[in-house]
Amino acid sequence: KNQVEQSPQSLIILEGKNCTLQCNYTVSPFSNLRWYKQDTGRGPVSLTIMTFSENTKSNGRYTATLDADTKQSSLHITASQLSDSASYICVVSDRGSTLGRLYFGRGTQLTVWP
Amino acid sequence: EADIYQTPRYLVIGTGKKITLECSQTMGHDKMYWYQQDPGMELHLIHYSYGVNSTEKGDLSSESTVSRIRTEHFPLTLESARPSHTSQYLCASTRNTGELFFGEGSRLTVL
């Protein structure tokens, strides 16, 4: 069964600290993996996309990694800010159609305290 | 910032009422989607469209209906709302890159 599992479910860190969010998937075949950030009461916004051949990709203070062999991805946030408080959603696409079917994780709720 | 808009942002209505959630995008995207999202849960696809006059049901069974008469417009209608329809509804669109652009969401509460 194609699934996307994220951990931890929630996380509280102090401002300025680093953190790492995990995403494990069983989706096959695999096309790409995206991390989205969803602020409370808003729609998700794409942070990064990882394809099969990519291991690491950065977007400012966000760095995503992908291990296609173990089917794991992580999102590392450096020097956290209060504005990083949000839900981070991992979305995996297969190659079953023109767009690819999307499988969503439940998200990690990150809270950054001052 | 994505040019996709949803109205209303918040709606509280009584059981049995008919409601329409509006979604419009100005990016010229052919593909549009409606997702349902409950707190702490993953997004569930309820409807999608790959172009004008093309609509399909998604993975999650829904009593809502959609239409796609114009490329930019993808409204969702509930003929008779029930408390079980209380949820957040997210509209999204994409070209062919796979990146979804989401609206701000419509939070529906049915009393």
PDB file of C-alpha atoms in Angstrom:
ATOM      1  CA  LYS A   1       0.000   0.000   0.000  1.00  0.00           C
ATOM      2  CA  ASN A   2       1.392   3.398  -0.984  1.00  0.00           C
ATOM      3  CA  GLN A   3       1.843   5.498   2.124  1.00  0.00           C
ATOM      4  CA  VAL A   4       3.683   8.531   3.411  1.00  0.00           C
ATOM      5  CA  GLU A   5       4.578   8.638   7.097  1.00  0.00           C
ATOM      6  CA  GLN A   6       5.942  11.731   8.808  1.00  0.00           C
ATOM      7  CA  SER A   7       7.618  12.100  12.157  1.00  0.00           C
ATOM      8  CA  PRO A   8       7.463  13.566  14.641  1.00  0.00           C
ATOM      9  CA  GLN A   9       3.792  14.464  14.649  1.00  0.00           C
ATOM     10  CA  SER A  10       4.611  17.678  16.492  1.00  0.00           C
ATOM     11  CA  LEU A  11       7.752  19.446  17.602  1.00  0.00           C
ATOM     12  CA  ILE A  12       8.521  22.437  19.802  1.00  0.00           C
ATOM     13  CA  ILE A  13      11.882  24.156  19.580  1.00  0.00           C
ATOM     14  CA  LEU A  14      13.387  27.430  20.747  1.00  0.00           C
ATOM     15  CA  GLU A  15      14.086  30.225  18.324  1.00  0.00           C
ATOM     16  CA  GLY A  16      17.542  29.938  16.797  1.00  0.00           C
ATOM     17  CA  LYS A  17      17.753  26.176  17.170  1.00  0.00           C
ATOM     18  CA  ASN A  18      17.934  23.665  14.334  1.00  0.00           C
ATOM     19  CA  CYS A  19      15.537  20.808  13.726  1.00  0.00           C
ATOM     20  CA  THR A  20      15.003  17.909  11.349  1.00  0.00           C
ATOM     21  CA  LEU A  21      11.702  16.529  10.150  1.00  0.00           C
ATOM     22  CA  GLN A  22      11.385  13.032   8.732  1.00  0.00           C
ATOM     23  CA  CYS A  23       9.358  11.536   5.895  1.00  0.00           C
ATOM     24  CA  ASN A  24       9.262   7.818   5.066  1.00  0.00           C
ATOM     25  CA  TYR A  25       7.348   6.586   2.055  1.00  0.00           C
ATOM     26  CA  THR A  26       6.382   3.317   0.421  1.00  0.00           C
ATOM     27  CA  VAL A  27       5.170   4.851  -2.839  1.00  0.00           C
ATOM     28  CA  SER A  28       6.213   2.949  -5.928  1.00  0.00           C
ATOM     29  CA  PRO A  29       7.001   3.782  -8.606  1.00  0.00           C
ATOM     30  CA  PHE A  30       8.541   7.039  -7.439  1.00  0.00           C
ATOM     31  CA  SER A  31       8.666  10.285  -9.383  1.00  0.00           C
ATOM     32  CA  ASN A  32       9.388  13.063  -6.926  1.00  0.00           C
ATOM     33  CA  LEU A  33       8.940  14.252  -3.376  1.00  0.00           C
ATOM     34  CA  ARG A  34       7.939  17.736  -2.301  1.00  0.00           C
ATOM     35  CA  TRP A  35       7.951  19.464   1.033  1.00  0.00           C
ATOM     36  CA  TYR A  36       5.200  22.011   1.618  1.00  0.00           C
ATOM     37  CA  LYS A  37       4.852  24.544   4.416  1.00  0.00           C
ATOM     38  CA  GLN A  38       1.350  25.311   5.631  1.00  0.00           C
ATOM     39  CA  ASP A  39       0.833  28.253   7.943  1.00  0.00           C
ATOM     40  CA  THR A  40      -2.188  28.088  10.212  1.00  0.00           C
ATOM     41  CA  GLY A  41      -5.332  28.963   8.286  1.00  0.00           C
ATOM     42  CA  ARG A  42      -3.498  29.175   4.959  1.00  0.00           C
ATOM     43  CA  GLY A  43      -2.909  26.913   1.985  1.00  0.00           C
ATOM     44  CA  PRO A  44       0.313  24.882   1.642  1.00  0.00           C
ATOM     45  CA  VAL A  45       3.260  26.420  -0.213  1.00  0.00           C
ATOM     46  CA  SER A  46       5.979  24.376  -1.900  1.00  0.00           C
ATOM     47  CA  LEU A  47       9.452  24.583  -0.326  1.00  0.00           C
ATOM     48  CA  THR A  48      11.490  22.059  -2.319  1.00  0.00           C
ATOM     49  CA  ILE A  49      11.167  19.246  -4.813  1.00  0.00           C
ATOM     50  CA  MET A  50      13.395  16.181  -4.835  1.00  0.00           C
ATOM     51  CA  THR A  51      13.661  13.855  -7.816  1.00  0.00           C
ATOM     52  CA  PHE A  52      15.100  10.357  -7.882  1.00  0.00           C
ATOM     53  CA  SER A  53      18.628  11.469  -8.712  1.00  0.00           C
ATOM     54  CA  GLU A  54      18.867  14.258  -6.165  1.00  0.00           C
ATOM     55  CA  ASN A  55      20.307  13.776  -2.685  1.00  0.00           C
ATOM     56  CA  THR A  56      20.250  17.275  -1.252  1.00  0.00           C
ATOM     57  CA  LYS A  57      18.568  20.538  -2.104  1.00  0.00           C
ATOM     58  CA  SER A  58      18.558  23.809  -0.205  1.00  0.00           C
ATOM     59  CA  ASN A  59      16.140  26.704  -0.150  1.00  0.00           C
ATOM     60  CA  GLY A  60      17.476  29.342   2.205  1.00  0.00           C
ATOM     61  CA  ARG A  61      17.449  27.920   5.731  1.00  0.00           C
ATOM     62  CA  TYR A  62      15.616  24.800   4.529  1.00  0.00           C
ATOM     63  CA  THR A  63      17.610  21.781   3.341  1.00  0.00           C
ATOM     64  CA  ALA A  64      15.900  18.658   2.069  1.00  0.00           C
ATOM     65  CA  THR A  65      17.572  15.299   1.626  1.00  0.00           C
ATOM     66  CA  LEU A  66      16.421  12.202  -0.177  1.00  0.00           C
ATOM     67  CA  ASP A  67      17.573   8.599   0.072  1.00  0.00           C
ATOM     68  CA  ALA A  68      15.689   6.813  -2.688  1.00  0.00           C
ATOM     69  CA  ASP A  69      17.121   3.441  -1.655  1.00  0.00           C
ATOM     70  CA  THR A  70      15.687   3.564   1.857  1.00  0.00           C
ATOM     71  CA  LYS A  71      12.735   5.716   0.747  1.00  0.00           C
ATOM     72  CA  GLN A  72      13.411   8.385   3.310  1.00  0.00           C
ATOM     73  CA  SER A  73      13.531  12.158   3.141  1.00  0.00           C
ATOM     74  CA  SER A  74      14.307  14.777   5.722  1.00  0.00           C
ATOM     75  CA  LEU A  75      13.788  18.509   5.979  1.00  0.00           C
ATOM     76  CA  HIS A  76      16.372  20.328   8.048  1.00  0.00           C
ATOM     77  CA  ILE A  77      15.624  23.835   9.286  1.00  0.00           C
ATOM     78  CA  THR A  78      18.591  25.907  10.374  1.00  0.00           C
ATOM     79  CA  ALA A  79      18.498  28.784  12.858  1.00  0.00           C
ATOM     80  CA  SER A  80      14.747  28.582  13.310  1.00  0.00           C
ATOM     81  CA  GLN A  81      12.617  31.708  13.389  1.00  0.00           C
ATOM     82  CA  LEU A  82       9.187  32.348  14.856  1.00  0.00           C
ATOM     83  CA  SER A  83       7.809  32.459  11.306  1.00  0.00           C
ATOM     84  CA  ASP A  84       8.857  28.839  10.833  1.00  0.00           C
ATOM     85  CA  SER A  85       5.961  27.804  13.070  1.00  0.00           C
ATOM     86  CA  ALA A  86       3.744  25.854  10.674  1.00  0.00           C
ATOM     87  CA  SER A  87       2.810  22.389   9.496  1.00  0.00           C
ATOM     88  CA  TYR A  88       5.313  20.791   7.125  1.00  0.00           C
ATOM     89  CA  ILE A  89       3.792  18.326   4.698  1.00  0.00           C
ATOM     90  CA  CYS A  90       5.626  15.687   2.687  1.00  0.00           C
ATOM     91  CA  VAL A  91       4.023  14.811  -0.671  1.00  0.00           C
ATOM     92  CA  VAL A  92       5.190  11.963  -2.901  1.00  0.00           C
ATOM     93  CA  SER A  93       4.282  11.579  -6.567  1.00  0.00           C
ATOM     94  CA  ASP A  94       4.281   8.322  -8.487  1.00  0.00           C
ATOM     95  CA  ARG A  95       4.633   7.917 -12.227  1.00  0.00           C
ATOM     96  CA  GLY A  96       1.188   6.492 -12.847  1.00  0.00           C
ATOM     97  CA  SER A  97      -0.176   9.352 -14.913  1.00  0.00           C
ATOM     98  CA  THR A  98       0.738  12.566 -16.700  1.00  0.00           C
ATOM     99  CA  LEU A  99       0.882  14.422 -13.435  1.00  0.00           C
ATOM    100  CA  GLY A 100       1.493  11.454 -11.166  1.00  0.00           C
ATOM    101  CA  ARG A 101      -0.774  10.532  -8.324  1.00  0.00           C
ATOM    102  CA  LEU A 102       0.013  12.406  -5.115  1.00  0.00           C
ATOM    103  CA  TYR A 103       0.346  10.847  -1.671  1.00  0.00           C
ATOM    104  CA  PHE A 104       0.218  13.203   1.289  1.00  0.00           C
ATOM    105  CA  GLY A 105       1.684  12.784   4.746  1.00  0.00           C
ATOM    106  CA  ARG A 106      -0.202  14.089   7.775  1.00  0.00           C
ATOM    107  CA  GLY A 107       2.401  16.738   8.405  1.00  0.00           C
ATOM    108  CA  THR A 108       4.670  17.708  11.282  1.00  0.00           C
ATOM    109  CA  GLN A 109       3.394  20.609  13.346  1.00  0.00           C
ATOM    110  CA  LEU A 110       6.401  22.761  14.253  1.00  0.00           C
ATOM    111  CA  THR A 111       6.177  25.407  16.947  1.00  0.00           C
ATOM    112  CA  VAL A 112       9.047  27.807  17.478  1.00  0.00           C
ATOM    113  CA  TRP A 113       9.119  29.548  20.846  1.00  0.00           C
ATOM    114  CA  PRO A 114      10.950  32.802  21.532  1.00  0.00           C
TER     115      PRO A 114
ATOM    116  CA  GLU B   1       2.739  34.380  -4.444  1.00  0.00           C
ATOM    117  CA  ALA B   2       0.149  32.135  -6.134  1.00  0.00           C
ATOM    118  CA  ASP B   3      -2.748  33.737  -8.005  1.00  0.00           C
ATOM    119  CA  ILE B   4      -5.457  31.398  -6.820  1.00  0.00           C
ATOM    120  CA  TYR B   5      -8.349  32.655  -4.763  1.00  0.00           C
ATOM    121  CA  GLN B   6     -11.016  31.009  -2.660  1.00  0.00           C
ATOM    122  CA  THR B   7     -14.194  32.485  -1.251  1.00  0.00           C
ATOM    123  CA  PRO B   8     -15.561  32.486   1.304  1.00  0.00           C
ATOM    124  CA  ARG B   9     -12.648  31.977   3.702  1.00  0.00           C
ATOM    125  CA  TYR B  10     -15.041  31.089   6.517  1.00  0.00           C
ATOM    126  CA  LEU B  11     -18.651  29.945   6.369  1.00  0.00           C
ATOM    127  CA  VAL B  12     -21.028  28.867   9.133  1.00  0.00           C
ATOM    128  CA  ILE B  13     -24.374  27.545   7.950  1.00  0.00           C
ATOM    129  CA  GLY B  14     -27.260  25.419   9.100  1.00  0.00           C
ATOM    130  CA  THR B  15     -28.000  21.852   8.106  1.00  0.00           C
ATOM    131  CA  GLY B  16     -29.778  21.455   4.801  1.00  0.00           C
ATOM    132  CA  LYS B  17     -28.509  24.656   3.218  1.00  0.00           C
ATOM    133  CA  LYS B  18     -26.989  24.733  -0.248  1.00  0.00           C
ATOM    134  CA  ILE B  19     -23.503  26.210  -0.460  1.00  0.00           C
ATOM    135  CA  THR B  20     -20.990  26.942  -3.195  1.00  0.00           C
ATOM    136  CA  LEU B  21     -17.304  27.375  -2.533  1.00  0.00           C
ATOM    137  CA  GLU B  22     -15.645  29.481  -5.191  1.00  0.00           C
ATOM    138  CA  CYS B  23     -12.143  28.939  -6.588  1.00  0.00           C
ATOM    139  CA  SER B  24     -10.491  31.034  -9.284  1.00  0.00           C
ATOM    140  CA  GLN B  25      -6.961  31.142 -10.655  1.00  0.00           C
ATOM    141  CA  THR B  26      -5.361  33.596 -13.039  1.00  0.00           C
ATOM    142  CA  MET B  27      -2.336  31.490 -13.975  1.00  0.00           C
ATOM    143  CA  GLY B  28      -3.964  29.748 -16.940  1.00  0.00           C
ATOM    144  CA  HIS B  29      -3.503  26.324 -15.356  1.00  0.00           C
ATOM    145  CA  ASP B  30      -5.458  23.489 -16.940  1.00  0.00           C
ATOM    146  CA  LYS B  31      -5.382  21.188 -13.924  1.00  0.00           C
ATOM    147  CA  MET B  32      -7.391  22.090 -10.832  1.00  0.00           C
ATOM    148  CA  TYR B  33      -8.159  20.195  -7.638  1.00  0.00           C
ATOM    149  CA  TRP B  34     -10.308  20.237  -4.523  1.00  0.00           C
ATOM    150  CA  TYR B  35      -8.910  18.756  -1.320  1.00  0.00           C
ATOM    151  CA  GLN B  36     -10.535  18.225   2.040  1.00  0.00           C
ATOM    152  CA  GLN B  37      -8.376  18.662   5.131  1.00  0.00           C
ATOM    153  CA  ASP B  38      -9.292  17.888   8.723  1.00  0.00           C
ATOM    154  CA  PRO B  39      -7.034  18.867  11.668  1.00  0.00           C
ATOM    155  CA  GLY B  40      -3.987  16.639  11.986  1.00  0.00           C
ATOM    156  CA  MET B  41      -4.948  14.617   8.944  1.00  0.00           C
ATOM    157  CA  GLU B  42      -3.589  14.395   5.432  1.00  0.00           C
ATOM    158  CA  LEU B  43      -5.207  16.170   2.493  1.00  0.00           C
ATOM    159  CA  HIS B  44      -7.755  14.047   0.675  1.00  0.00           C
ATOM    160  CA  LEU B  45      -8.543  14.593  -3.004  1.00  0.00           C
ATOM    161  CA  ILE B  46     -12.287  14.930  -3.565  1.00  0.00           C
ATOM    162  CA  HIS B  47     -12.477  16.333  -7.129  1.00  0.00           C
ATOM    163  CA  TYR B  48     -10.166  17.215  -9.984  1.00  0.00           C
ATOM    164  CA  SER B  49     -10.334  18.639 -13.464  1.00  0.00           C
ATOM    165  CA  TYR B  50      -7.847  18.492 -16.316  1.00  0.00           C
ATOM    166  CA  GLY B  51      -9.589  21.161 -18.365  1.00  0.00           C
ATOM    167  CA  VAL B  52     -12.840  22.781 -19.374  1.00  0.00           C
ATOM    168  CA  ASN B  53     -15.827  20.421 -19.204  1.00  0.00           C
ATOM    169  CA  SER B  54     -13.647  17.740 -17.595  1.00  0.00           C
ATOM    170  CA  THR B  55     -14.298  16.757 -13.971  1.00  0.00           C
ATOM    171  CA  GLU B  56     -13.559  13.588 -12.037  1.00  0.00           C
ATOM    172  CA  LYS B  57     -14.140  12.352  -8.522  1.00  0.00           C
ATOM    173  CA  GLY B  58     -11.100  11.905  -6.328  1.00  0.00           C
ATOM    174  CA  ASP B  59     -10.096   9.304  -3.798  1.00  0.00           C
ATOM    175  CA  LEU B  60     -12.357  10.457  -0.997  1.00  0.00           C
ATOM    176  CA  SER B  61     -16.049   9.977  -1.583  1.00  0.00           C
ATOM    177  CA  SER B  62     -17.835  13.285  -1.358  1.00  0.00           C
ATOM    178  CA  GLU B  63     -21.415  14.394  -1.742  1.00  0.00           C
ATOM    179  CA  SER B  64     -20.232  17.623  -3.313  1.00  0.00           C
ATOM    180  CA  THR B  65     -20.208  18.360  -7.029  1.00  0.00           C
ATOM    181  CA  VAL B  66     -17.971  20.537  -9.173  1.00  0.00           C
ATOM    182  CA  SER B  67     -18.095  22.205 -12.561  1.00  0.00           C
ATOM    183  CA  ARG B  68     -15.470  23.559 -14.958  1.00  0.00           C
ATOM    184  CA  ILE B  69     -17.098  25.827 -17.489  1.00  0.00           C
ATOM    185  CA  ARG B  70     -14.135  28.202 -17.664  1.00  0.00           C
ATOM    186  CA  THR B  71     -10.450  27.433 -17.296  1.00  0.00           C
ATOM    187  CA  GLU B  72     -10.001  29.842 -14.427  1.00  0.00           C
ATOM    188  CA  HIS B  73     -13.060  28.853 -12.399  1.00  0.00           C
ATOM    189  CA  PHE B  74     -13.677  25.602 -10.451  1.00  0.00           C
ATOM    190  CA  PRO B  75     -16.556  25.949  -7.962  1.00  0.00           C
ATOM    191  CA  LEU B  76     -17.618  23.249  -5.511  1.00  0.00           C
ATOM    192  CA  THR B  77     -21.266  22.857  -4.501  1.00  0.00           C
ATOM    193  CA  LEU B  78     -22.986  21.064  -1.656  1.00  0.00           C
ATOM    194  CA  GLU B  79     -26.726  20.763  -2.315  1.00  0.00           C
ATOM    195  CA  SER B  80     -27.666  19.992   1.288  1.00  0.00           C
ATOM    196  CA  ALA B  81     -24.998  20.575   3.895  1.00  0.00           C
ATOM    197  CA  ARG B  82     -24.690  18.319   6.954  1.00  0.00           C
ATOM    198  CA  PRO B  83     -22.503  18.537  10.073  1.00  0.00           C
ATOM    199  CA  SER B  84     -20.317  15.762   8.616  1.00  0.00           C
ATOM    200  CA  HIS B  85     -19.314  18.237   5.872  1.00  0.00           C
ATOM    201  CA  THR B  86     -17.599  20.454   8.418  1.00  0.00           C
ATOM    202  CA  SER B  87     -14.002  20.698   7.249  1.00  0.00           C
ATOM    203  CA  GLN B  88     -11.450  22.834   5.489  1.00  0.00           C
ATOM    204  CA  TYR B  89     -11.628  22.755   1.689  1.00  0.00           C
ATOM    205  CA  LEU B  90      -8.499  23.612  -0.277  1.00  0.00           C
ATOM    206  CA  CYS B  91      -8.457  24.407  -3.976  1.00  0.00           C
ATOM    207  CA  ALA B  92      -5.256  23.958  -5.971  1.00  0.00           C
ATOM    208  CA  SER B  93      -4.014  24.230  -9.535  1.00  0.00           C
ATOM    209  CA  THR B  94      -0.923  23.248 -11.496  1.00  0.00           C
ATOM    210  CA  ARG B  95       0.579  23.384 -14.936  1.00  0.00           C
ATOM    211  CA  ASN B  96       2.566  20.243 -15.670  1.00  0.00           C
ATOM    212  CA  THR B  97       5.430  20.742 -13.265  1.00  0.00           C
ATOM    213  CA  GLY B  98       3.666  18.894 -10.499  1.00  0.00           C
ATOM    214  CA  GLU B  99       3.927  21.814  -8.084  1.00  0.00           C
ATOM    215  CA  LEU B 100       0.520  22.545  -6.639  1.00  0.00           C
ATOM    216  CA  PHE B 101      -0.485  26.135  -5.992  1.00  0.00           C
ATOM    217  CA  PHE B 102      -3.050  26.285  -3.227  1.00  0.00           C
ATOM    218  CA  GLY B 103      -5.674  28.829  -2.340  1.00  0.00           C
ATOM    219  CA  GLU B 104      -6.048  30.028   1.226  1.00  0.00           C
ATOM    220  CA  GLY B 105      -8.808  27.534   1.927  1.00  0.00           C
ATOM    221  CA  SER B 106     -12.482  27.707   2.846  1.00  0.00           C
ATOM    222  CA  ARG B 107     -13.321  26.631   6.363  1.00  0.00           C
ATOM    223  CA  LEU B 108     -16.887  25.308   6.455  1.00  0.00           C
ATOM    224  CA  THR B 109     -18.853  24.717   9.651  1.00  0.00           C
ATOM    225  CA  VAL B 110     -22.288  23.134   9.407  1.00  0.00           C
ATOM    226  CA  LEU B 111     -24.435  23.403  12.517  1.00  0.00           C
TER     227      LEU B 111
END
